[in-house]
Amino acid sequence: GVKIFLDQVFRDNFFHADMHPGNIFVSKENIAQPSYIAIDCAIVGSLSREDQYNLARMLQATLKQDYYKLSELFIGAGWVSSQTNKAELEQTLRATCEPIFEKPLSEIEFGNLLLYLFDSTRQFGLSVQPSLILLQKTLIHIEGMGREIYADLDFWGLAEPYLDQWIDKQFSPLKLKEFLESNHYEILDKASSLPGEIFDLLDNIKFLANDGKKNVDLIKNLEANLQNQRKWQNLTILTLIGIIMILTGTLLT
C-alpha cells in the first residue's frame, strides 16, 4: 500500500487525496497477488515537477536527519522567505525533529512529522501549494490505516530507498536526454543572451563601486538577476554535460 502511494505521487504524479478506509479495498481474486482498489476519486492531487523534486529532496533530508540541507531546500524552493536566516531555520527544524527521532523509527508517524515541520516553519513565512497540504493530509490517512492493518509498519524503511532511487533516476542519461529534447529551444535562447546579461551585471557593479551612494532598488534588482543567472548557469552546465555524453556515446558506437 505504501509503495502504491509513493508510485502515485512520484511516478504517476496523480494521487488519490481522500484515502480513508471507506475508499480503499483489496481484491482477493488472486490471493497470491492481491490487487489494490480505490473508489470515490472526487478529490485527487498532483504536483508541479519542481514541487515533486523539492518534496522528494526534503523527505530524503528529513529521513537522513540532515537539517542543514533541509533548511537550504526550504529556502531554495521558495517555501519560506528568501530573507530567512539559514542558521535559525536549521535550528528550528532540528528542535522540531530531534525529539521525535528519539523514538524508534517504527513508532514515528511520518505524516504528523511533516505537519510539525510545516507548523514550525510558519514563523519564517511558510508558503506551500495547496496540493502539498492535501498530500500531507492524505499521508496521515494512509499511514494511520496502514498501522491499523499492520502495527509494525515501517514507513521510513520503505520510503528511504524508494526516494533515493527516484532522485538518482532524475539524473539518469535518459532523463537528461528527455530534458534536452523538450527544452532545447529555450536553452539555446537563454544561452545566447547570457554573455550580454553578464556584461550588464558587471557594468552595474562598476557603477555601484564608483558611486558612493547605496542604491537599494538597484541592489535588489542585481540580487534578483544574479539568482536568475545562477539558475540558467546550472541549466547551461547540465546542457553541456548532456552534449558531452551524447557525443561520447556517438563516438563509442
mmCIF file with all atom_site columns, N, CA and C in Angstrom, residues 102-173:
data_model
loop_
_atom_site.group_PDB
_atom_site.id
_atom_site.type_symbol
_atom_site.label_atom_id
_atom_site.label_alt_id
_atom_site.label_comp_id
_atom_site.label_asym_id
_atom_site.label_entity_id
_atom_site.label_seq_id
_atom_site.pdbx_PDB_ins_code
_atom_site.Cartn_x
_atom_site.Cartn_y
_atom_site.Cartn_z
_atom_site.occupancy
_atom_site.B_iso_or_equiv
_atom_site.pdbx_formal_charge
_atom_site.auth_seq_id
_atom_site.auth_comp_id
_atom_site.auth_asym_id
_atom_site.auth_atom_id
_atom_site.pdbx_PDB_model_num
ATOM 1   N N  . GLU A 1 102 ? 13.945 10.542 18.635  1.00 0.00 ? 102 GLU A N  1
ATOM 2   C CA . GLU A 1 102 ? 14.391 9.750  19.786  1.00 0.00 ? 102 GLU A CA 1
ATOM 3   C C  . GLU A 1 102 ? 13.585 8.459  19.906  1.00 0.00 ? 102 GLU A C  1
ATOM 4   N N  . LYS A 1 103 ? 12.420 8.425  19.272  1.00 0.00 ? 103 LYS A N  1
ATOM 5   C CA . LYS A 1 103 ? 11.603 7.207  19.265  1.00 0.00 ? 103 LYS A CA 1
ATOM 6   C C  . LYS A 1 103 ? 12.144 6.226  18.228  1.00 0.00 ? 103 LYS A C  1
ATOM 7   N N  . PRO A 1 104 ? 11.821 4.954  18.358  1.00 0.00 ? 104 PRO A N  1
ATOM 8   C CA . PRO A 1 104 ? 12.146 4.002  17.282  1.00 0.00 ? 104 PRO A CA 1
ATOM 9   C C  . PRO A 1 104 ? 11.440 4.425  16.000  1.00 0.00 ? 104 PRO A C  1
ATOM 10  N N  . LEU A 1 105 ? 12.092 4.241  14.860  1.00 0.00 ? 105 LEU A N  1
ATOM 11  C CA . LEU A 1 105 ? 11.522 4.676  13.587  1.00 0.00 ? 105 LEU A CA 1
ATOM 12  C C  . LEU A 1 105 ? 10.141 4.087  13.333  1.00 0.00 ? 105 LEU A C  1
ATOM 13  N N  . SER A 1 106 ? 9.951  2.842  13.788  1.00 0.00 ? 106 SER A N  1
ATOM 14  C CA . SER A 1 106 ? 8.671  2.174  13.533  1.00 0.00 ? 106 SER A CA 1
ATOM 15  C C  . SER A 1 106 ? 7.513  2.845  14.275  1.00 0.00 ? 106 SER A C  1
ATOM 16  N N  . GLU A 1 107 ? 7.828  3.684  15.284  1.00 0.00 ? 107 GLU A N  1
ATOM 17  C CA . GLU A 1 107 ? 6.786  4.343  16.068  1.00 0.00 ? 107 GLU A CA 1
ATOM 18  C C  . GLU A 1 107 ? 6.527  5.779  15.612  1.00 0.00 ? 107 GLU A C  1
ATOM 19  N N  . ILE A 1 108 ? 7.347  6.286  14.692  1.00 0.00 ? 108 ILE A N  1
ATOM 20  C CA . ILE A 1 108 ? 7.208  7.675  14.252  1.00 0.00 ? 108 ILE A CA 1
ATOM 21  C C  . ILE A 1 108 ? 6.203  7.762  13.112  1.00 0.00 ? 108 ILE A C  1
ATOM 22  N N  . GLU A 1 109 ? 5.238  8.641  13.258  1.00 0.00 ? 109 GLU A N  1
ATOM 23  C CA . GLU A 1 109 ? 4.235  8.842  12.216  1.00 0.00 ? 109 GLU A CA 1
ATOM 24  C C  . GLU A 1 109 ? 4.739  9.905  11.247  1.00 0.00 ? 109 GLU A C  1
ATOM 25  N N  . PHE A 1 110 ? 5.014  9.463  10.042  1.00 0.00 ? 110 PHE A N  1
ATOM 26  C CA . PHE A 1 110 ? 5.654  10.309 9.046   1.00 0.00 ? 110 PHE A CA 1
ATOM 27  C C  . PHE A 1 110 ? 4.777  11.503 8.667   1.00 0.00 ? 110 PHE A C  1
ATOM 28  N N  . GLY A 1 111 ? 3.490  11.263 8.476   1.00 0.00 ? 111 GLY A N  1
ATOM 29  C CA . GLY A 1 111 ? 2.583  12.341 8.096   1.00 0.00 ? 111 GLY A CA 1
ATOM 30  C C  . GLY A 1 111 ? 2.521  13.431 9.150   1.00 0.00 ? 111 GLY A C  1
ATOM 31  N N  . ASN A 1 112 ? 2.468  13.026 10.428  1.00 0.00 ? 112 ASN A N  1
ATOM 32  C CA . ASN A 1 112 ? 2.435  14.011 11.504  1.00 0.00 ? 112 ASN A CA 1
ATOM 33  C C  . ASN A 1 112 ? 3.749  14.773 11.605  1.00 0.00 ? 112 ASN A C  1
ATOM 34  N N  . LEU A 1 113 ? 4.863  14.104 11.292  1.00 0.00 ? 113 LEU A N  1
ATOM 35  C CA . LEU A 1 113 ? 6.157  14.787 11.299  1.00 0.00 ? 113 LEU A CA 1
ATOM 36  C C  . LEU A 1 113 ? 6.162  15.924 10.274  1.00 0.00 ? 113 LEU A C  1
ATOM 37  N N  . LEU A 1 114 ? 5.609  15.657 9.093   1.00 0.00 ? 114 LEU A N  1
ATOM 38  C CA . LEU A 1 114 ? 5.516  16.717 8.084   1.00 0.00 ? 114 LEU A CA 1
ATOM 39  C C  . LEU A 1 114 ? 4.643  17.868 8.584   1.00 0.00 ? 114 LEU A C  1
ATOM 40  N N  . LEU A 1 115 ? 3.566  17.526 9.281   1.00 0.00 ? 115 LEU A N  1
ATOM 41  C CA . LEU A 1 115 ? 2.684  18.550 9.838   1.00 0.00 ? 115 LEU A CA 1
ATOM 42  C C  . LEU A 1 115 ? 3.451  19.424 10.825  1.00 0.00 ? 115 LEU A C  1
ATOM 43  N N  . TYR A 1 116 ? 4.261  18.802 11.688  1.00 0.00 ? 116 TYR A N  1
ATOM 44  C CA . TYR A 1 116 ? 5.065  19.559 12.646  1.00 0.00 ? 116 TYR A CA 1
ATOM 45  C C  . TYR A 1 116 ? 6.075  20.456 11.930  1.00 0.00 ? 116 TYR A C  1
ATOM 46  N N  . LEU A 1 117 ? 6.677  19.941 10.849  1.00 0.00 ? 117 LEU A N  1
ATOM 47  C CA . LEU A 1 117 ? 7.642  20.734 10.083  1.00 0.00 ? 117 LEU A CA 1
ATOM 48  C C  . LEU A 1 117 ? 6.973  21.965 9.480   1.00 0.00 ? 117 LEU A C  1
ATOM 49  N N  . PHE A 1 118 ? 5.800  21.774 8.892   1.00 0.00 ? 118 PHE A N  1
ATOM 50  C CA . PHE A 1 118 ? 5.088  22.902 8.288   1.00 0.00 ? 118 PHE A CA 1
ATOM 51  C C  . PHE A 1 118 ? 4.700  23.924 9.355   1.00 0.00 ? 118 PHE A C  1
ATOM 52  N N  . ASP A 1 119 ? 4.202  23.441 10.498  1.00 0.00 ? 119 ASP A N  1
ATOM 53  C CA . ASP A 1 119 ? 3.783  24.354 11.563  1.00 0.00 ? 119 ASP A CA 1
ATOM 54  C C  . ASP A 1 119 ? 4.966  25.143 12.121  1.00 0.00 ? 119 ASP A C  1
ATOM 55  N N  . SER A 1 120 ? 6.100  24.475 12.306  1.00 0.00 ? 120 SER A N  1
ATOM 56  C CA . SER A 1 120 ? 7.260  25.134 12.920  1.00 0.00 ? 120 SER A CA 1
ATOM 57  C C  . SER A 1 120 ? 7.893  26.176 12.010  1.00 0.00 ? 120 SER A C  1
ATOM 58  N N  . THR A 1 121 ? 7.683  26.055 10.699  1.00 0.00 ? 121 THR A N  1
ATOM 59  C CA . THR A 1 121 ? 8.309  26.997 9.764   1.00 0.00 ? 121 THR A CA 1
ATOM 60  C C  . THR A 1 121 ? 7.377  28.133 9.350   1.00 0.00 ? 121 THR A C  1
ATOM 61  N N  . ARG A 1 122 ? 6.187  28.177 9.906   1.00 0.00 ? 122 ARG A N  1
ATOM 62  C CA . ARG A 1 122 ? 5.275  29.279 9.576   1.00 0.00 ? 122 ARG A CA 1
ATOM 63  C C  . ARG A 1 122 ? 5.852  30.621 10.021  1.00 0.00 ? 122 ARG A C  1
ATOM 64  N N  . GLN A 1 123 ? 6.643  30.610 11.079  1.00 0.00 ? 123 GLN A N  1
ATOM 65  C CA . GLN A 1 123 ? 7.247  31.853 11.569  1.00 0.00 ? 123 GLN A CA 1
ATOM 66  C C  . GLN A 1 123 ? 8.221  32.451 10.554  1.00 0.00 ? 123 GLN A C  1
ATOM 67  N N  . PHE A 1 124 ? 8.669  31.639 9.596   1.00 0.00 ? 124 PHE A N  1
ATOM 68  C CA . PHE A 1 124 ? 9.581  32.117 8.557   1.00 0.00 ? 124 PHE A CA 1
ATOM 69  C C  . PHE A 1 124 ? 8.834  32.446 7.261   1.00 0.00 ? 124 PHE A C  1
ATOM 70  N N  . GLY A 1 125 ? 7.512  32.566 7.353   1.00 0.00 ? 125 GLY A N  1
ATOM 71  C CA . GLY A 1 125 ? 6.717  32.918 6.175   1.00 0.00 ? 125 GLY A CA 1
ATOM 72  C C  . GLY A 1 125 ? 6.447  31.743 5.269   1.00 0.00 ? 125 GLY A C  1
ATOM 73  N N  . LEU A 1 126 ? 6.195  30.573 5.845   1.00 0.00 ? 126 LEU A N  1
ATOM 74  C CA . LEU A 1 126 ? 5.951  29.368 5.049   1.00 0.00 ? 126 LEU A CA 1
ATOM 75  C C  . LEU A 1 126 ? 4.831  29.595 4.037   1.00 0.00 ? 126 LEU A C  1
ATOM 76  N N  . SER A 1 127 ? 5.094  29.213 2.806   1.00 0.00 ? 127 SER A N  1
ATOM 77  C CA . SER A 1 127 ? 4.095  29.305 1.743   1.00 0.00 ? 127 SER A CA 1
ATOM 78  C C  . SER A 1 127 ? 4.246  28.094 0.837   1.00 0.00 ? 127 SER A C  1
ATOM 79  N N  . VAL A 1 128 ? 3.290  27.170 0.905   1.00 0.00 ? 128 VAL A N  1
ATOM 80  C CA . VAL A 1 128 ? 3.343  25.974 0.065   1.00 0.00 ? 128 VAL A CA 1
ATOM 81  C C  . VAL A 1 128 ? 2.053  25.867 -0.730  1.00 0.00 ? 128 VAL A C  1
ATOM 82  N N  . GLN A 1 129 ? 2.117  25.128 -1.824  1.00 0.00 ? 129 GLN A N  1
ATOM 83  C CA . GLN A 1 129 ? 0.954  24.950 -2.676  1.00 0.00 ? 129 GLN A CA 1
ATOM 84  C C  . GLN A 1 129 ? -0.115 24.116 -1.960  1.00 0.00 ? 129 GLN A C  1
ATOM 85  N N  . PRO A 1 130 ? -1.399 24.399 -2.217  1.00 0.00 ? 130 PRO A N  1
ATOM 86  C CA . PRO A 1 130 ? -2.476 23.609 -1.595  1.00 0.00 ? 130 PRO A CA 1
ATOM 87  C C  . PRO A 1 130 ? -2.336 22.110 -1.850  1.00 0.00 ? 130 PRO A C  1
ATOM 88  N N  . SER A 1 131 ? -1.781 21.742 -3.012  1.00 0.00 ? 131 SER A N  1
ATOM 89  C CA . SER A 1 131 ? -1.626 20.319 -3.328  1.00 0.00 ? 131 SER A CA 1
ATOM 90  C C  . SER A 1 131 ? -0.685 19.627 -2.352  1.00 0.00 ? 131 SER A C  1
ATOM 91  N N  . LEU A 1 132 ? 0.299  20.361 -1.827  1.00 0.00 ? 132 LEU A N  1
ATOM 92  C CA . LEU A 1 132 ? 1.220  19.772 -0.849  1.00 0.00 ? 132 LEU A CA 1
ATOM 93  C C  . LEU A 1 132 ? 0.530  19.557 0.493   1.00 0.00 ? 132 LEU A C  1
ATOM 94  N N  . ILE A 1 133 ? -0.320 20.495 0.879   1.00 0.00 ? 133 ILE A N  1
ATOM 95  C CA . ILE A 1 133 ? -1.091 20.323 2.111   1.00 0.00 ? 133 ILE A CA 1
ATOM 96  C C  . ILE A 1 133 ? -2.032 19.132 1.961   1.00 0.00 ? 133 ILE A C  1
ATOM 97  N N  . LEU A 1 134 ? -2.647 19.019 0.798   1.00 0.00 ? 134 LEU A N  1
ATOM 98  C CA . LEU A 1 134 ? -3.531 17.885 0.503   1.00 0.00 ? 134 LEU A CA 1
ATOM 99  C C  . LEU A 1 134 ? -2.766 16.569 0.590   1.00 0.00 ? 134 LEU A C  1
ATOM 100 N N  . LEU A 1 135 ? -1.554 16.568 0.062   1.00 0.00 ? 135 LEU A N  1
ATOM 101 C CA . LEU A 1 135 ? -0.715 15.374 0.097   1.00 0.00 ? 135 LEU A CA 1
ATOM 102 C C  . LEU A 1 135 ? -0.360 14.994 1.529   1.00 0.00 ? 135 LEU A C  1
ATOM 103 N N  . GLN A 1 136 ? -0.021 15.989 2.328   1.00 0.00 ? 136 GLN A N  1
ATOM 104 C CA . GLN A 1 136 ? 0.357  15.728 3.718   1.00 0.00 ? 136 GLN A CA 1
ATOM 105 C C  . GLN A 1 136 ? -0.815 15.135 4.504   1.00 0.00 ? 136 GLN A C  1
ATOM 106 N N  . LYS A 1 137 ? -2.020 15.655 4.279   1.00 0.00 ? 137 LYS A N  1
ATOM 107 C CA . LYS A 1 137 ? -3.203 15.113 4.964   1.00 0.00 ? 137 LYS A CA 1
ATOM 108 C C  . LYS A 1 137 ? -3.499 13.690 4.495   1.00 0.00 ? 137 LYS A C  1
ATOM 109 N N  . THR A 1 138 ? -3.310 13.448 3.197   1.00 0.00 ? 138 THR A N  1
ATOM 110 C CA . THR A 1 138 ? -3.521 12.103 2.654   1.00 0.00 ? 138 THR A CA 1
ATOM 111 C C  . THR A 1 138 ? -2.539 11.117 3.266   1.00 0.00 ? 138 THR A C  1
ATOM 112 N N  . LEU A 1 139 ? -1.308 11.567 3.445   1.00 0.00 ? 139 LEU A N  1
ATOM 113 C CA . LEU A 1 139 ? -0.273 10.714 4.026   1.00 0.00 ? 139 LEU A CA 1
ATOM 114 C C  . LEU A 1 139 ? -0.634 10.289 5.447   1.00 0.00 ? 139 LEU A C  1
ATOM 115 N N  . ILE A 1 140 ? -1.229 11.195 6.201   1.00 0.00 ? 140 ILE A N  1
ATOM 116 C CA . ILE A 1 140 ? -1.667 10.856 7.561   1.00 0.00 ? 140 ILE A CA 1
ATOM 117 C C  . ILE A 1 140 ? -2.725 9.755  7.515   1.00 0.00 ? 140 ILE A C  1
ATOM 118 N N  . HIS A 1 141 ? -3.676 9.858  6.578   1.00 0.00 ? 141 HIS A N  1
ATOM 119 C CA . HIS A 1 141 ? -4.708 8.820  6.413   1.00 0.00 ? 141 HIS A CA 1
ATOM 120 C C  . HIS A 1 141 ? -4.066 7.472  6.093   1.00 0.00 ? 141 HIS A C  1
ATOM 121 N N  . ILE A 1 142 ? -3.148 7.489  5.119   1.00 0.00 ? 142 ILE A N  1
ATOM 122 C CA . ILE A 1 142 ? -2.538 6.233  4.642   1.00 0.00 ? 142 ILE A CA 1
ATOM 123 C C  . ILE A 1 142 ? -1.752 5.551  5.753   1.00 0.00 ? 142 ILE A C  1
ATOM 124 N N  . GLU A 1 143 ? -0.940 6.366  6.443   1.00 0.00 ? 143 GLU A N  1
ATOM 125 C CA . GLU A 1 143 ? -0.085 5.777  7.474   1.00 0.00 ? 143 GLU A CA 1
ATOM 126 C C  . GLU A 1 143 ? -0.921 5.245  8.632   1.00 0.00 ? 143 GLU A C  1
ATOM 127 N N  . GLY A 1 144 ? -1.946 6.002  9.030   1.00 0.00 ? 144 GLY A N  1
ATOM 128 C CA . GLY A 1 144 ? -2.803 5.544  10.120  1.00 0.00 ? 144 GLY A CA 1
ATOM 129 C C  . GLY A 1 144 ? -3.525 4.261  9.765   1.00 0.00 ? 144 GLY A C  1
ATOM 130 N N  . MET A 1 145 ? -4.029 4.191  8.538   1.00 0.00 ? 145 MET A N  1
ATOM 131 C CA . MET A 1 145 ? -4.724 2.988  8.082   1.00 0.00 ? 145 MET A CA 1
ATOM 132 C C  . MET A 1 145 ? -3.756 1.811  8.001   1.00 0.00 ? 145 MET A C  1
ATOM 133 N N  . GLY A 1 146 ? -2.528 2.080  7.519   1.00 0.00 ? 146 GLY A N  1
ATOM 134 C CA . GLY A 1 146 ? -1.527 1.019  7.408   1.00 0.00 ? 146 GLY A CA 1
ATOM 135 C C  . GLY A 1 146 ? -1.163 0.435  8.754   1.00 0.00 ? 146 GLY A C  1
ATOM 136 N N  . ARG A 1 147 ? -1.061 1.297  9.774   1.00 0.00 ? 147 ARG A N  1
ATOM 137 C CA . ARG A 1 147 ? -0.691 0.807  11.109  1.00 0.00 ? 147 ARG A CA 1
ATOM 138 C C  . ARG A 1 147 ? -1.835 0.036  11.763  1.00 0.00 ? 147 ARG A C  1
ATOM 139 N N  . GLU A 1 148 ? -3.077 0.365  11.395  1.00 0.00 ? 148 GLU A N  1
ATOM 140 C CA . GLU A 1 148 ? -4.201 -0.417 11.912  1.00 0.00 ? 148 GLU A CA 1
ATOM 141 C C  . GLU A 1 148 ? -4.172 -1.833 11.361  1.00 0.00 ? 148 GLU A C  1
ATOM 142 N N  . ILE A 1 149 ? -3.779 -1.951 10.097  1.00 0.00 ? 149 ILE A N  1
ATOM 143 C CA . ILE A 1 149 ? -3.712 -3.271 9.462   1.00 0.00 ? 149 ILE A CA 1
ATOM 144 C C  . ILE A 1 149 ? -2.474 -4.030 9.910   1.00 0.00 ? 149 ILE A C  1
ATOM 145 N N  . TYR A 1 150 ? -1.343 -3.282 9.975   1.00 0.00 ? 150 TYR A N  1
ATOM 146 C CA . TYR A 1 150 ? -0.068 -3.912 10.334  1.00 0.00 ? 150 TYR A CA 1
ATOM 147 C C  . TYR A 1 150 ? 0.667  -2.976 11.285  1.00 0.00 ? 150 TYR A C  1
ATOM 148 N N  . ALA A 1 151 ? 0.596  -3.280 12.584  1.00 0.00 ? 151 ALA A N  1
ATOM 149 C CA . ALA A 1 151 ? 1.105  -2.376 13.618  1.00 0.00 ? 151 ALA A CA 1
ATOM 150 C C  . ALA A 1 151 ? 2.591  -2.078 13.483  1.00 0.00 ? 151 ALA A C  1
ATOM 151 N N  . ASP A 1 152 ? 3.354  -3.009 12.918  1.00 0.00 ? 152 ASP A N  1
ATOM 152 C CA . ASP A 1 152 ? 4.800  -2.819 12.796  1.00 0.00 ? 152 ASP A CA 1
ATOM 153 C C  . ASP A 1 152 ? 5.202  -2.181 11.467  1.00 0.00 ? 152 ASP A C  1
ATOM 154 N N  . LEU A 1 153 ? 4.262  -1.525 10.806  1.00 0.00 ? 153 LEU A N  1
ATOM 155 C CA . LEU A 1 153 ? 4.565  -0.879 9.528   1.00 0.00 ? 153 LEU A CA 1
ATOM 156 C C  . LEU A 1 153 ? 5.732  0.094  9.683   1.00 0.00 ? 153 LEU A C  1
ATOM 157 N N  . ASP A 1 154 ? 6.769  -0.086 8.877   1.00 0.00 ? 154 ASP A N  1
ATOM 158 C CA . ASP A 1 154 ? 7.944  0.792  8.898   1.00 0.00 ? 154 ASP A CA 1
ATOM 159 C C  . ASP A 1 154 ? 7.915  1.658  7.639   1.00 0.00 ? 154 ASP A C  1
ATOM 160 N N  . PHE A 1 155 ? 7.197  2.766  7.726   1.00 0.00 ? 155 PHE A N  1
ATOM 161 C CA . PHE A 1 155 ? 7.085  3.648  6.566   1.00 0.00 ? 155 PHE A CA 1
ATOM 162 C C  . PHE A 1 155 ? 8.454  4.167  6.143   1.00 0.00 ? 155 PHE A C  1
ATOM 163 N N  . TRP A 1 156 ? 9.285  4.458  7.143   1.00 0.00 ? 156 TRP A N  1
ATOM 164 C CA . TRP A 1 156 ? 10.616 5.018  6.873   1.00 0.00 ? 156 TRP A CA 1
ATOM 165 C C  . TRP A 1 156 ? 11.475 4.038  6.072   1.00 0.00 ? 156 TRP A C  1
ATOM 166 N N  . GLY A 1 157 ? 11.452 2.791  6.507   1.00 0.00 ? 157 GLY A N  1
ATOM 167 C CA . GLY A 1 157 ? 12.260 1.782  5.824   1.00 0.00 ? 157 GLY A CA 1
ATOM 168 C C  . GLY A 1 157 ? 11.832 1.570  4.385   1.00 0.00 ? 157 GLY A C  1
ATOM 169 N N  . LEU A 1 158 ? 10.540 1.788  4.102   1.00 0.00 ? 158 LEU A N  1
ATOM 170 C CA . LEU A 1 158 ? 10.034 1.658  2.739   1.00 0.00 ? 158 LEU A CA 1
ATOM 171 C C  . LEU A 1 158 ? 10.300 2.919  1.917   1.00 0.00 ? 158 LEU A C  1
ATOM 172 N N  . ALA A 1 159 ? 10.166 4.081  2.556   1.00 0.00 ? 159 ALA A N  1
ATOM 173 C CA . ALA A 1 159 ? 10.258 5.345  1.818   1.00 0.00 ? 159 ALA A CA 1
ATOM 174 C C  . ALA A 1 159 ? 11.687 5.730  1.458   1.00 0.00 ? 159 ALA A C  1
ATOM 175 N N  . GLU A 1 160 ? 12.636 5.488  2.362   1.00 0.00 ? 160 GLU A N  1
ATOM 176 C CA . GLU A 1 160 ? 14.008 5.978  2.117   1.00 0.00 ? 160 GLU A CA 1
ATOM 177 C C  . GLU A 1 160 ? 14.643 5.386  0.864   1.00 0.00 ? 160 GLU A C  1
ATOM 178 N N  . PRO A 1 161 ? 14.670 4.050  0.693   1.00 0.00 ? 161 PRO A N  1
ATOM 179 C CA . PRO A 1 161 ? 15.267 3.519  -0.545  1.00 0.00 ? 161 PRO A CA 1
ATOM 180 C C  . PRO A 1 161 ? 14.484 3.928  -1.788  1.00 0.00 ? 161 PRO A C  1
ATOM 181 N N  . TYR A 1 162 ? 13.167 4.067  -1.652  1.00 0.00 ? 162 TYR A N  1
ATOM 182 C CA . TYR A 1 162 ? 12.348 4.489  -2.796  1.00 0.00 ? 162 TYR A CA 1
ATOM 183 C C  . TYR A 1 162 ? 12.758 5.890  -3.242  1.00 0.00 ? 162 TYR A C  1
ATOM 184 N N  . LEU A 1 163 ? 12.883 6.812  -2.280  1.00 0.00 ? 163 LEU A N  1
ATOM 185 C CA . LEU A 1 163 ? 13.245 8.192  -2.607  1.00 0.00 ? 163 LEU A CA 1
ATOM 186 C C  . LEU A 1 163 ? 14.653 8.278  -3.172  1.00 0.00 ? 163 LEU A C  1
ATOM 187 N N  . ASP A 1 164 ? 15.588 7.527  -2.573  1.00 0.00 ? 164 ASP A N  1
ATOM 188 C CA . ASP A 1 164 ? 16.966 7.516  -3.084  1.00 0.00 ? 164 ASP A CA 1
ATOM 189 C C  . ASP A 1 164 ? 16.986 7.090  -4.548  1.00 0.00 ? 164 ASP A C  1
ATOM 190 N N  . GLN A 1 165 ? 16.247 6.039  -4.850  1.00 0.00 ? 165 GLN A N  1
ATOM 191 C CA . GLN A 1 165 ? 16.216 5.517  -6.219  1.00 0.00 ? 165 GLN A CA 1
ATOM 192 C C  . GLN A 1 165 ? 15.537 6.510  -7.171  1.00 0.00 ? 165 GLN A C  1
ATOM 193 N N  . TRP A 1 166 ? 14.447 7.122  -6.725  1.00 0.00 ? 166 TRP A N  1
ATOM 194 C CA . TRP A 1 166 ? 13.727 8.066  -7.578  1.00 0.00 ? 166 TRP A CA 1
ATOM 195 C C  . TRP A 1 166 ? 14.584 9.287  -7.896  1.00 0.00 ? 166 TRP A C  1
ATOM 196 N N  . ILE A 1 167 ? 15.281 9.827  -6.891  1.00 0.00 ? 167 ILE A N  1
ATOM 197 C CA . ILE A 1 167 ? 16.131 11.002 -7.104  1.00 0.00 ? 167 ILE A CA 1
ATOM 198 C C  . ILE A 1 167 ? 17.293 10.669 -8.026  1.00 0.00 ? 167 ILE A C  1
ATOM 199 N N  . ASP A 1 168 ? 17.912 9.508  -7.825  1.00 0.00 ? 168 ASP A N  1
ATOM 200 C CA . ASP A 1 168 ? 19.008 9.090  -8.715  1.00 0.00 ? 168 ASP A CA 1
ATOM 201 C C  . ASP A 1 168 ? 18.528 8.998  -10.162 1.00 0.00 ? 168 ASP A C  1
ATOM 202 N N  . LYS A 1 169 ? 17.300 8.523  -10.330 1.00 0.00 ? 169 LYS A N  1
ATOM 203 C CA . LYS A 1 169 ? 16.754 8.341  -11.678 1.00 0.00 ? 169 LYS A CA 1
ATOM 204 C C  . LYS A 1 169 ? 16.556 9.675  -12.393 1.00 0.00 ? 169 LYS A C  1
ATOM 205 N N  . GLN A 1 170 ? 16.334 10.755 -11.618 1.00 0.00 ? 170 GLN A N  1
ATOM 206 C CA . GLN A 1 170 ? 16.123 12.060 -12.241 1.00 0.00 ? 170 GLN A CA 1
ATOM 207 C C  . GLN A 1 170 ? 17.369 12.574 -12.949 1.00 0.00 ? 170 GLN A C  1
ATOM 208 N N  . PHE A 1 171 ? 18.536 12.017 -12.606 1.00 0.00 ? 171 PHE A N  1
ATOM 209 C CA . PHE A 1 171 ? 19.789 12.449 -13.223 1.00 0.00 ? 171 PHE A CA 1
ATOM 210 C C  . PHE A 1 171 ? 20.361 11.385 -14.156 1.00 0.00 ? 171 PHE A C  1
ATOM 211 N N  . SER A 1 172 ? 19.533 10.441 -14.543 1.00 0.00 ? 172 SER A N  1
ATOM 212 C CA . SER A 1 172 ? 19.988 9.399  -15.457 1.00 0.00 ? 172 SER A CA 1
ATOM 213 C C  . SER A 1 172 ? 20.163 9.980  -16.856 1.00 0.00 ? 172 SER A C  1
ATOM 214 N N  . PRO A 1 173 ? 20.994 9.348  -17.708 1.00 0.00 ? 173 PRO A N  1
ATOM 215 C CA . PRO A 1 173 ? 21.165 9.832  -19.087 1.00 0.00 ? 173 PRO A CA 1
ATOM 216 C C  . PRO A 1 173 ? 19.847 9.943  -19.846 1.00 0.00 ? 173 PRO A C  1
#
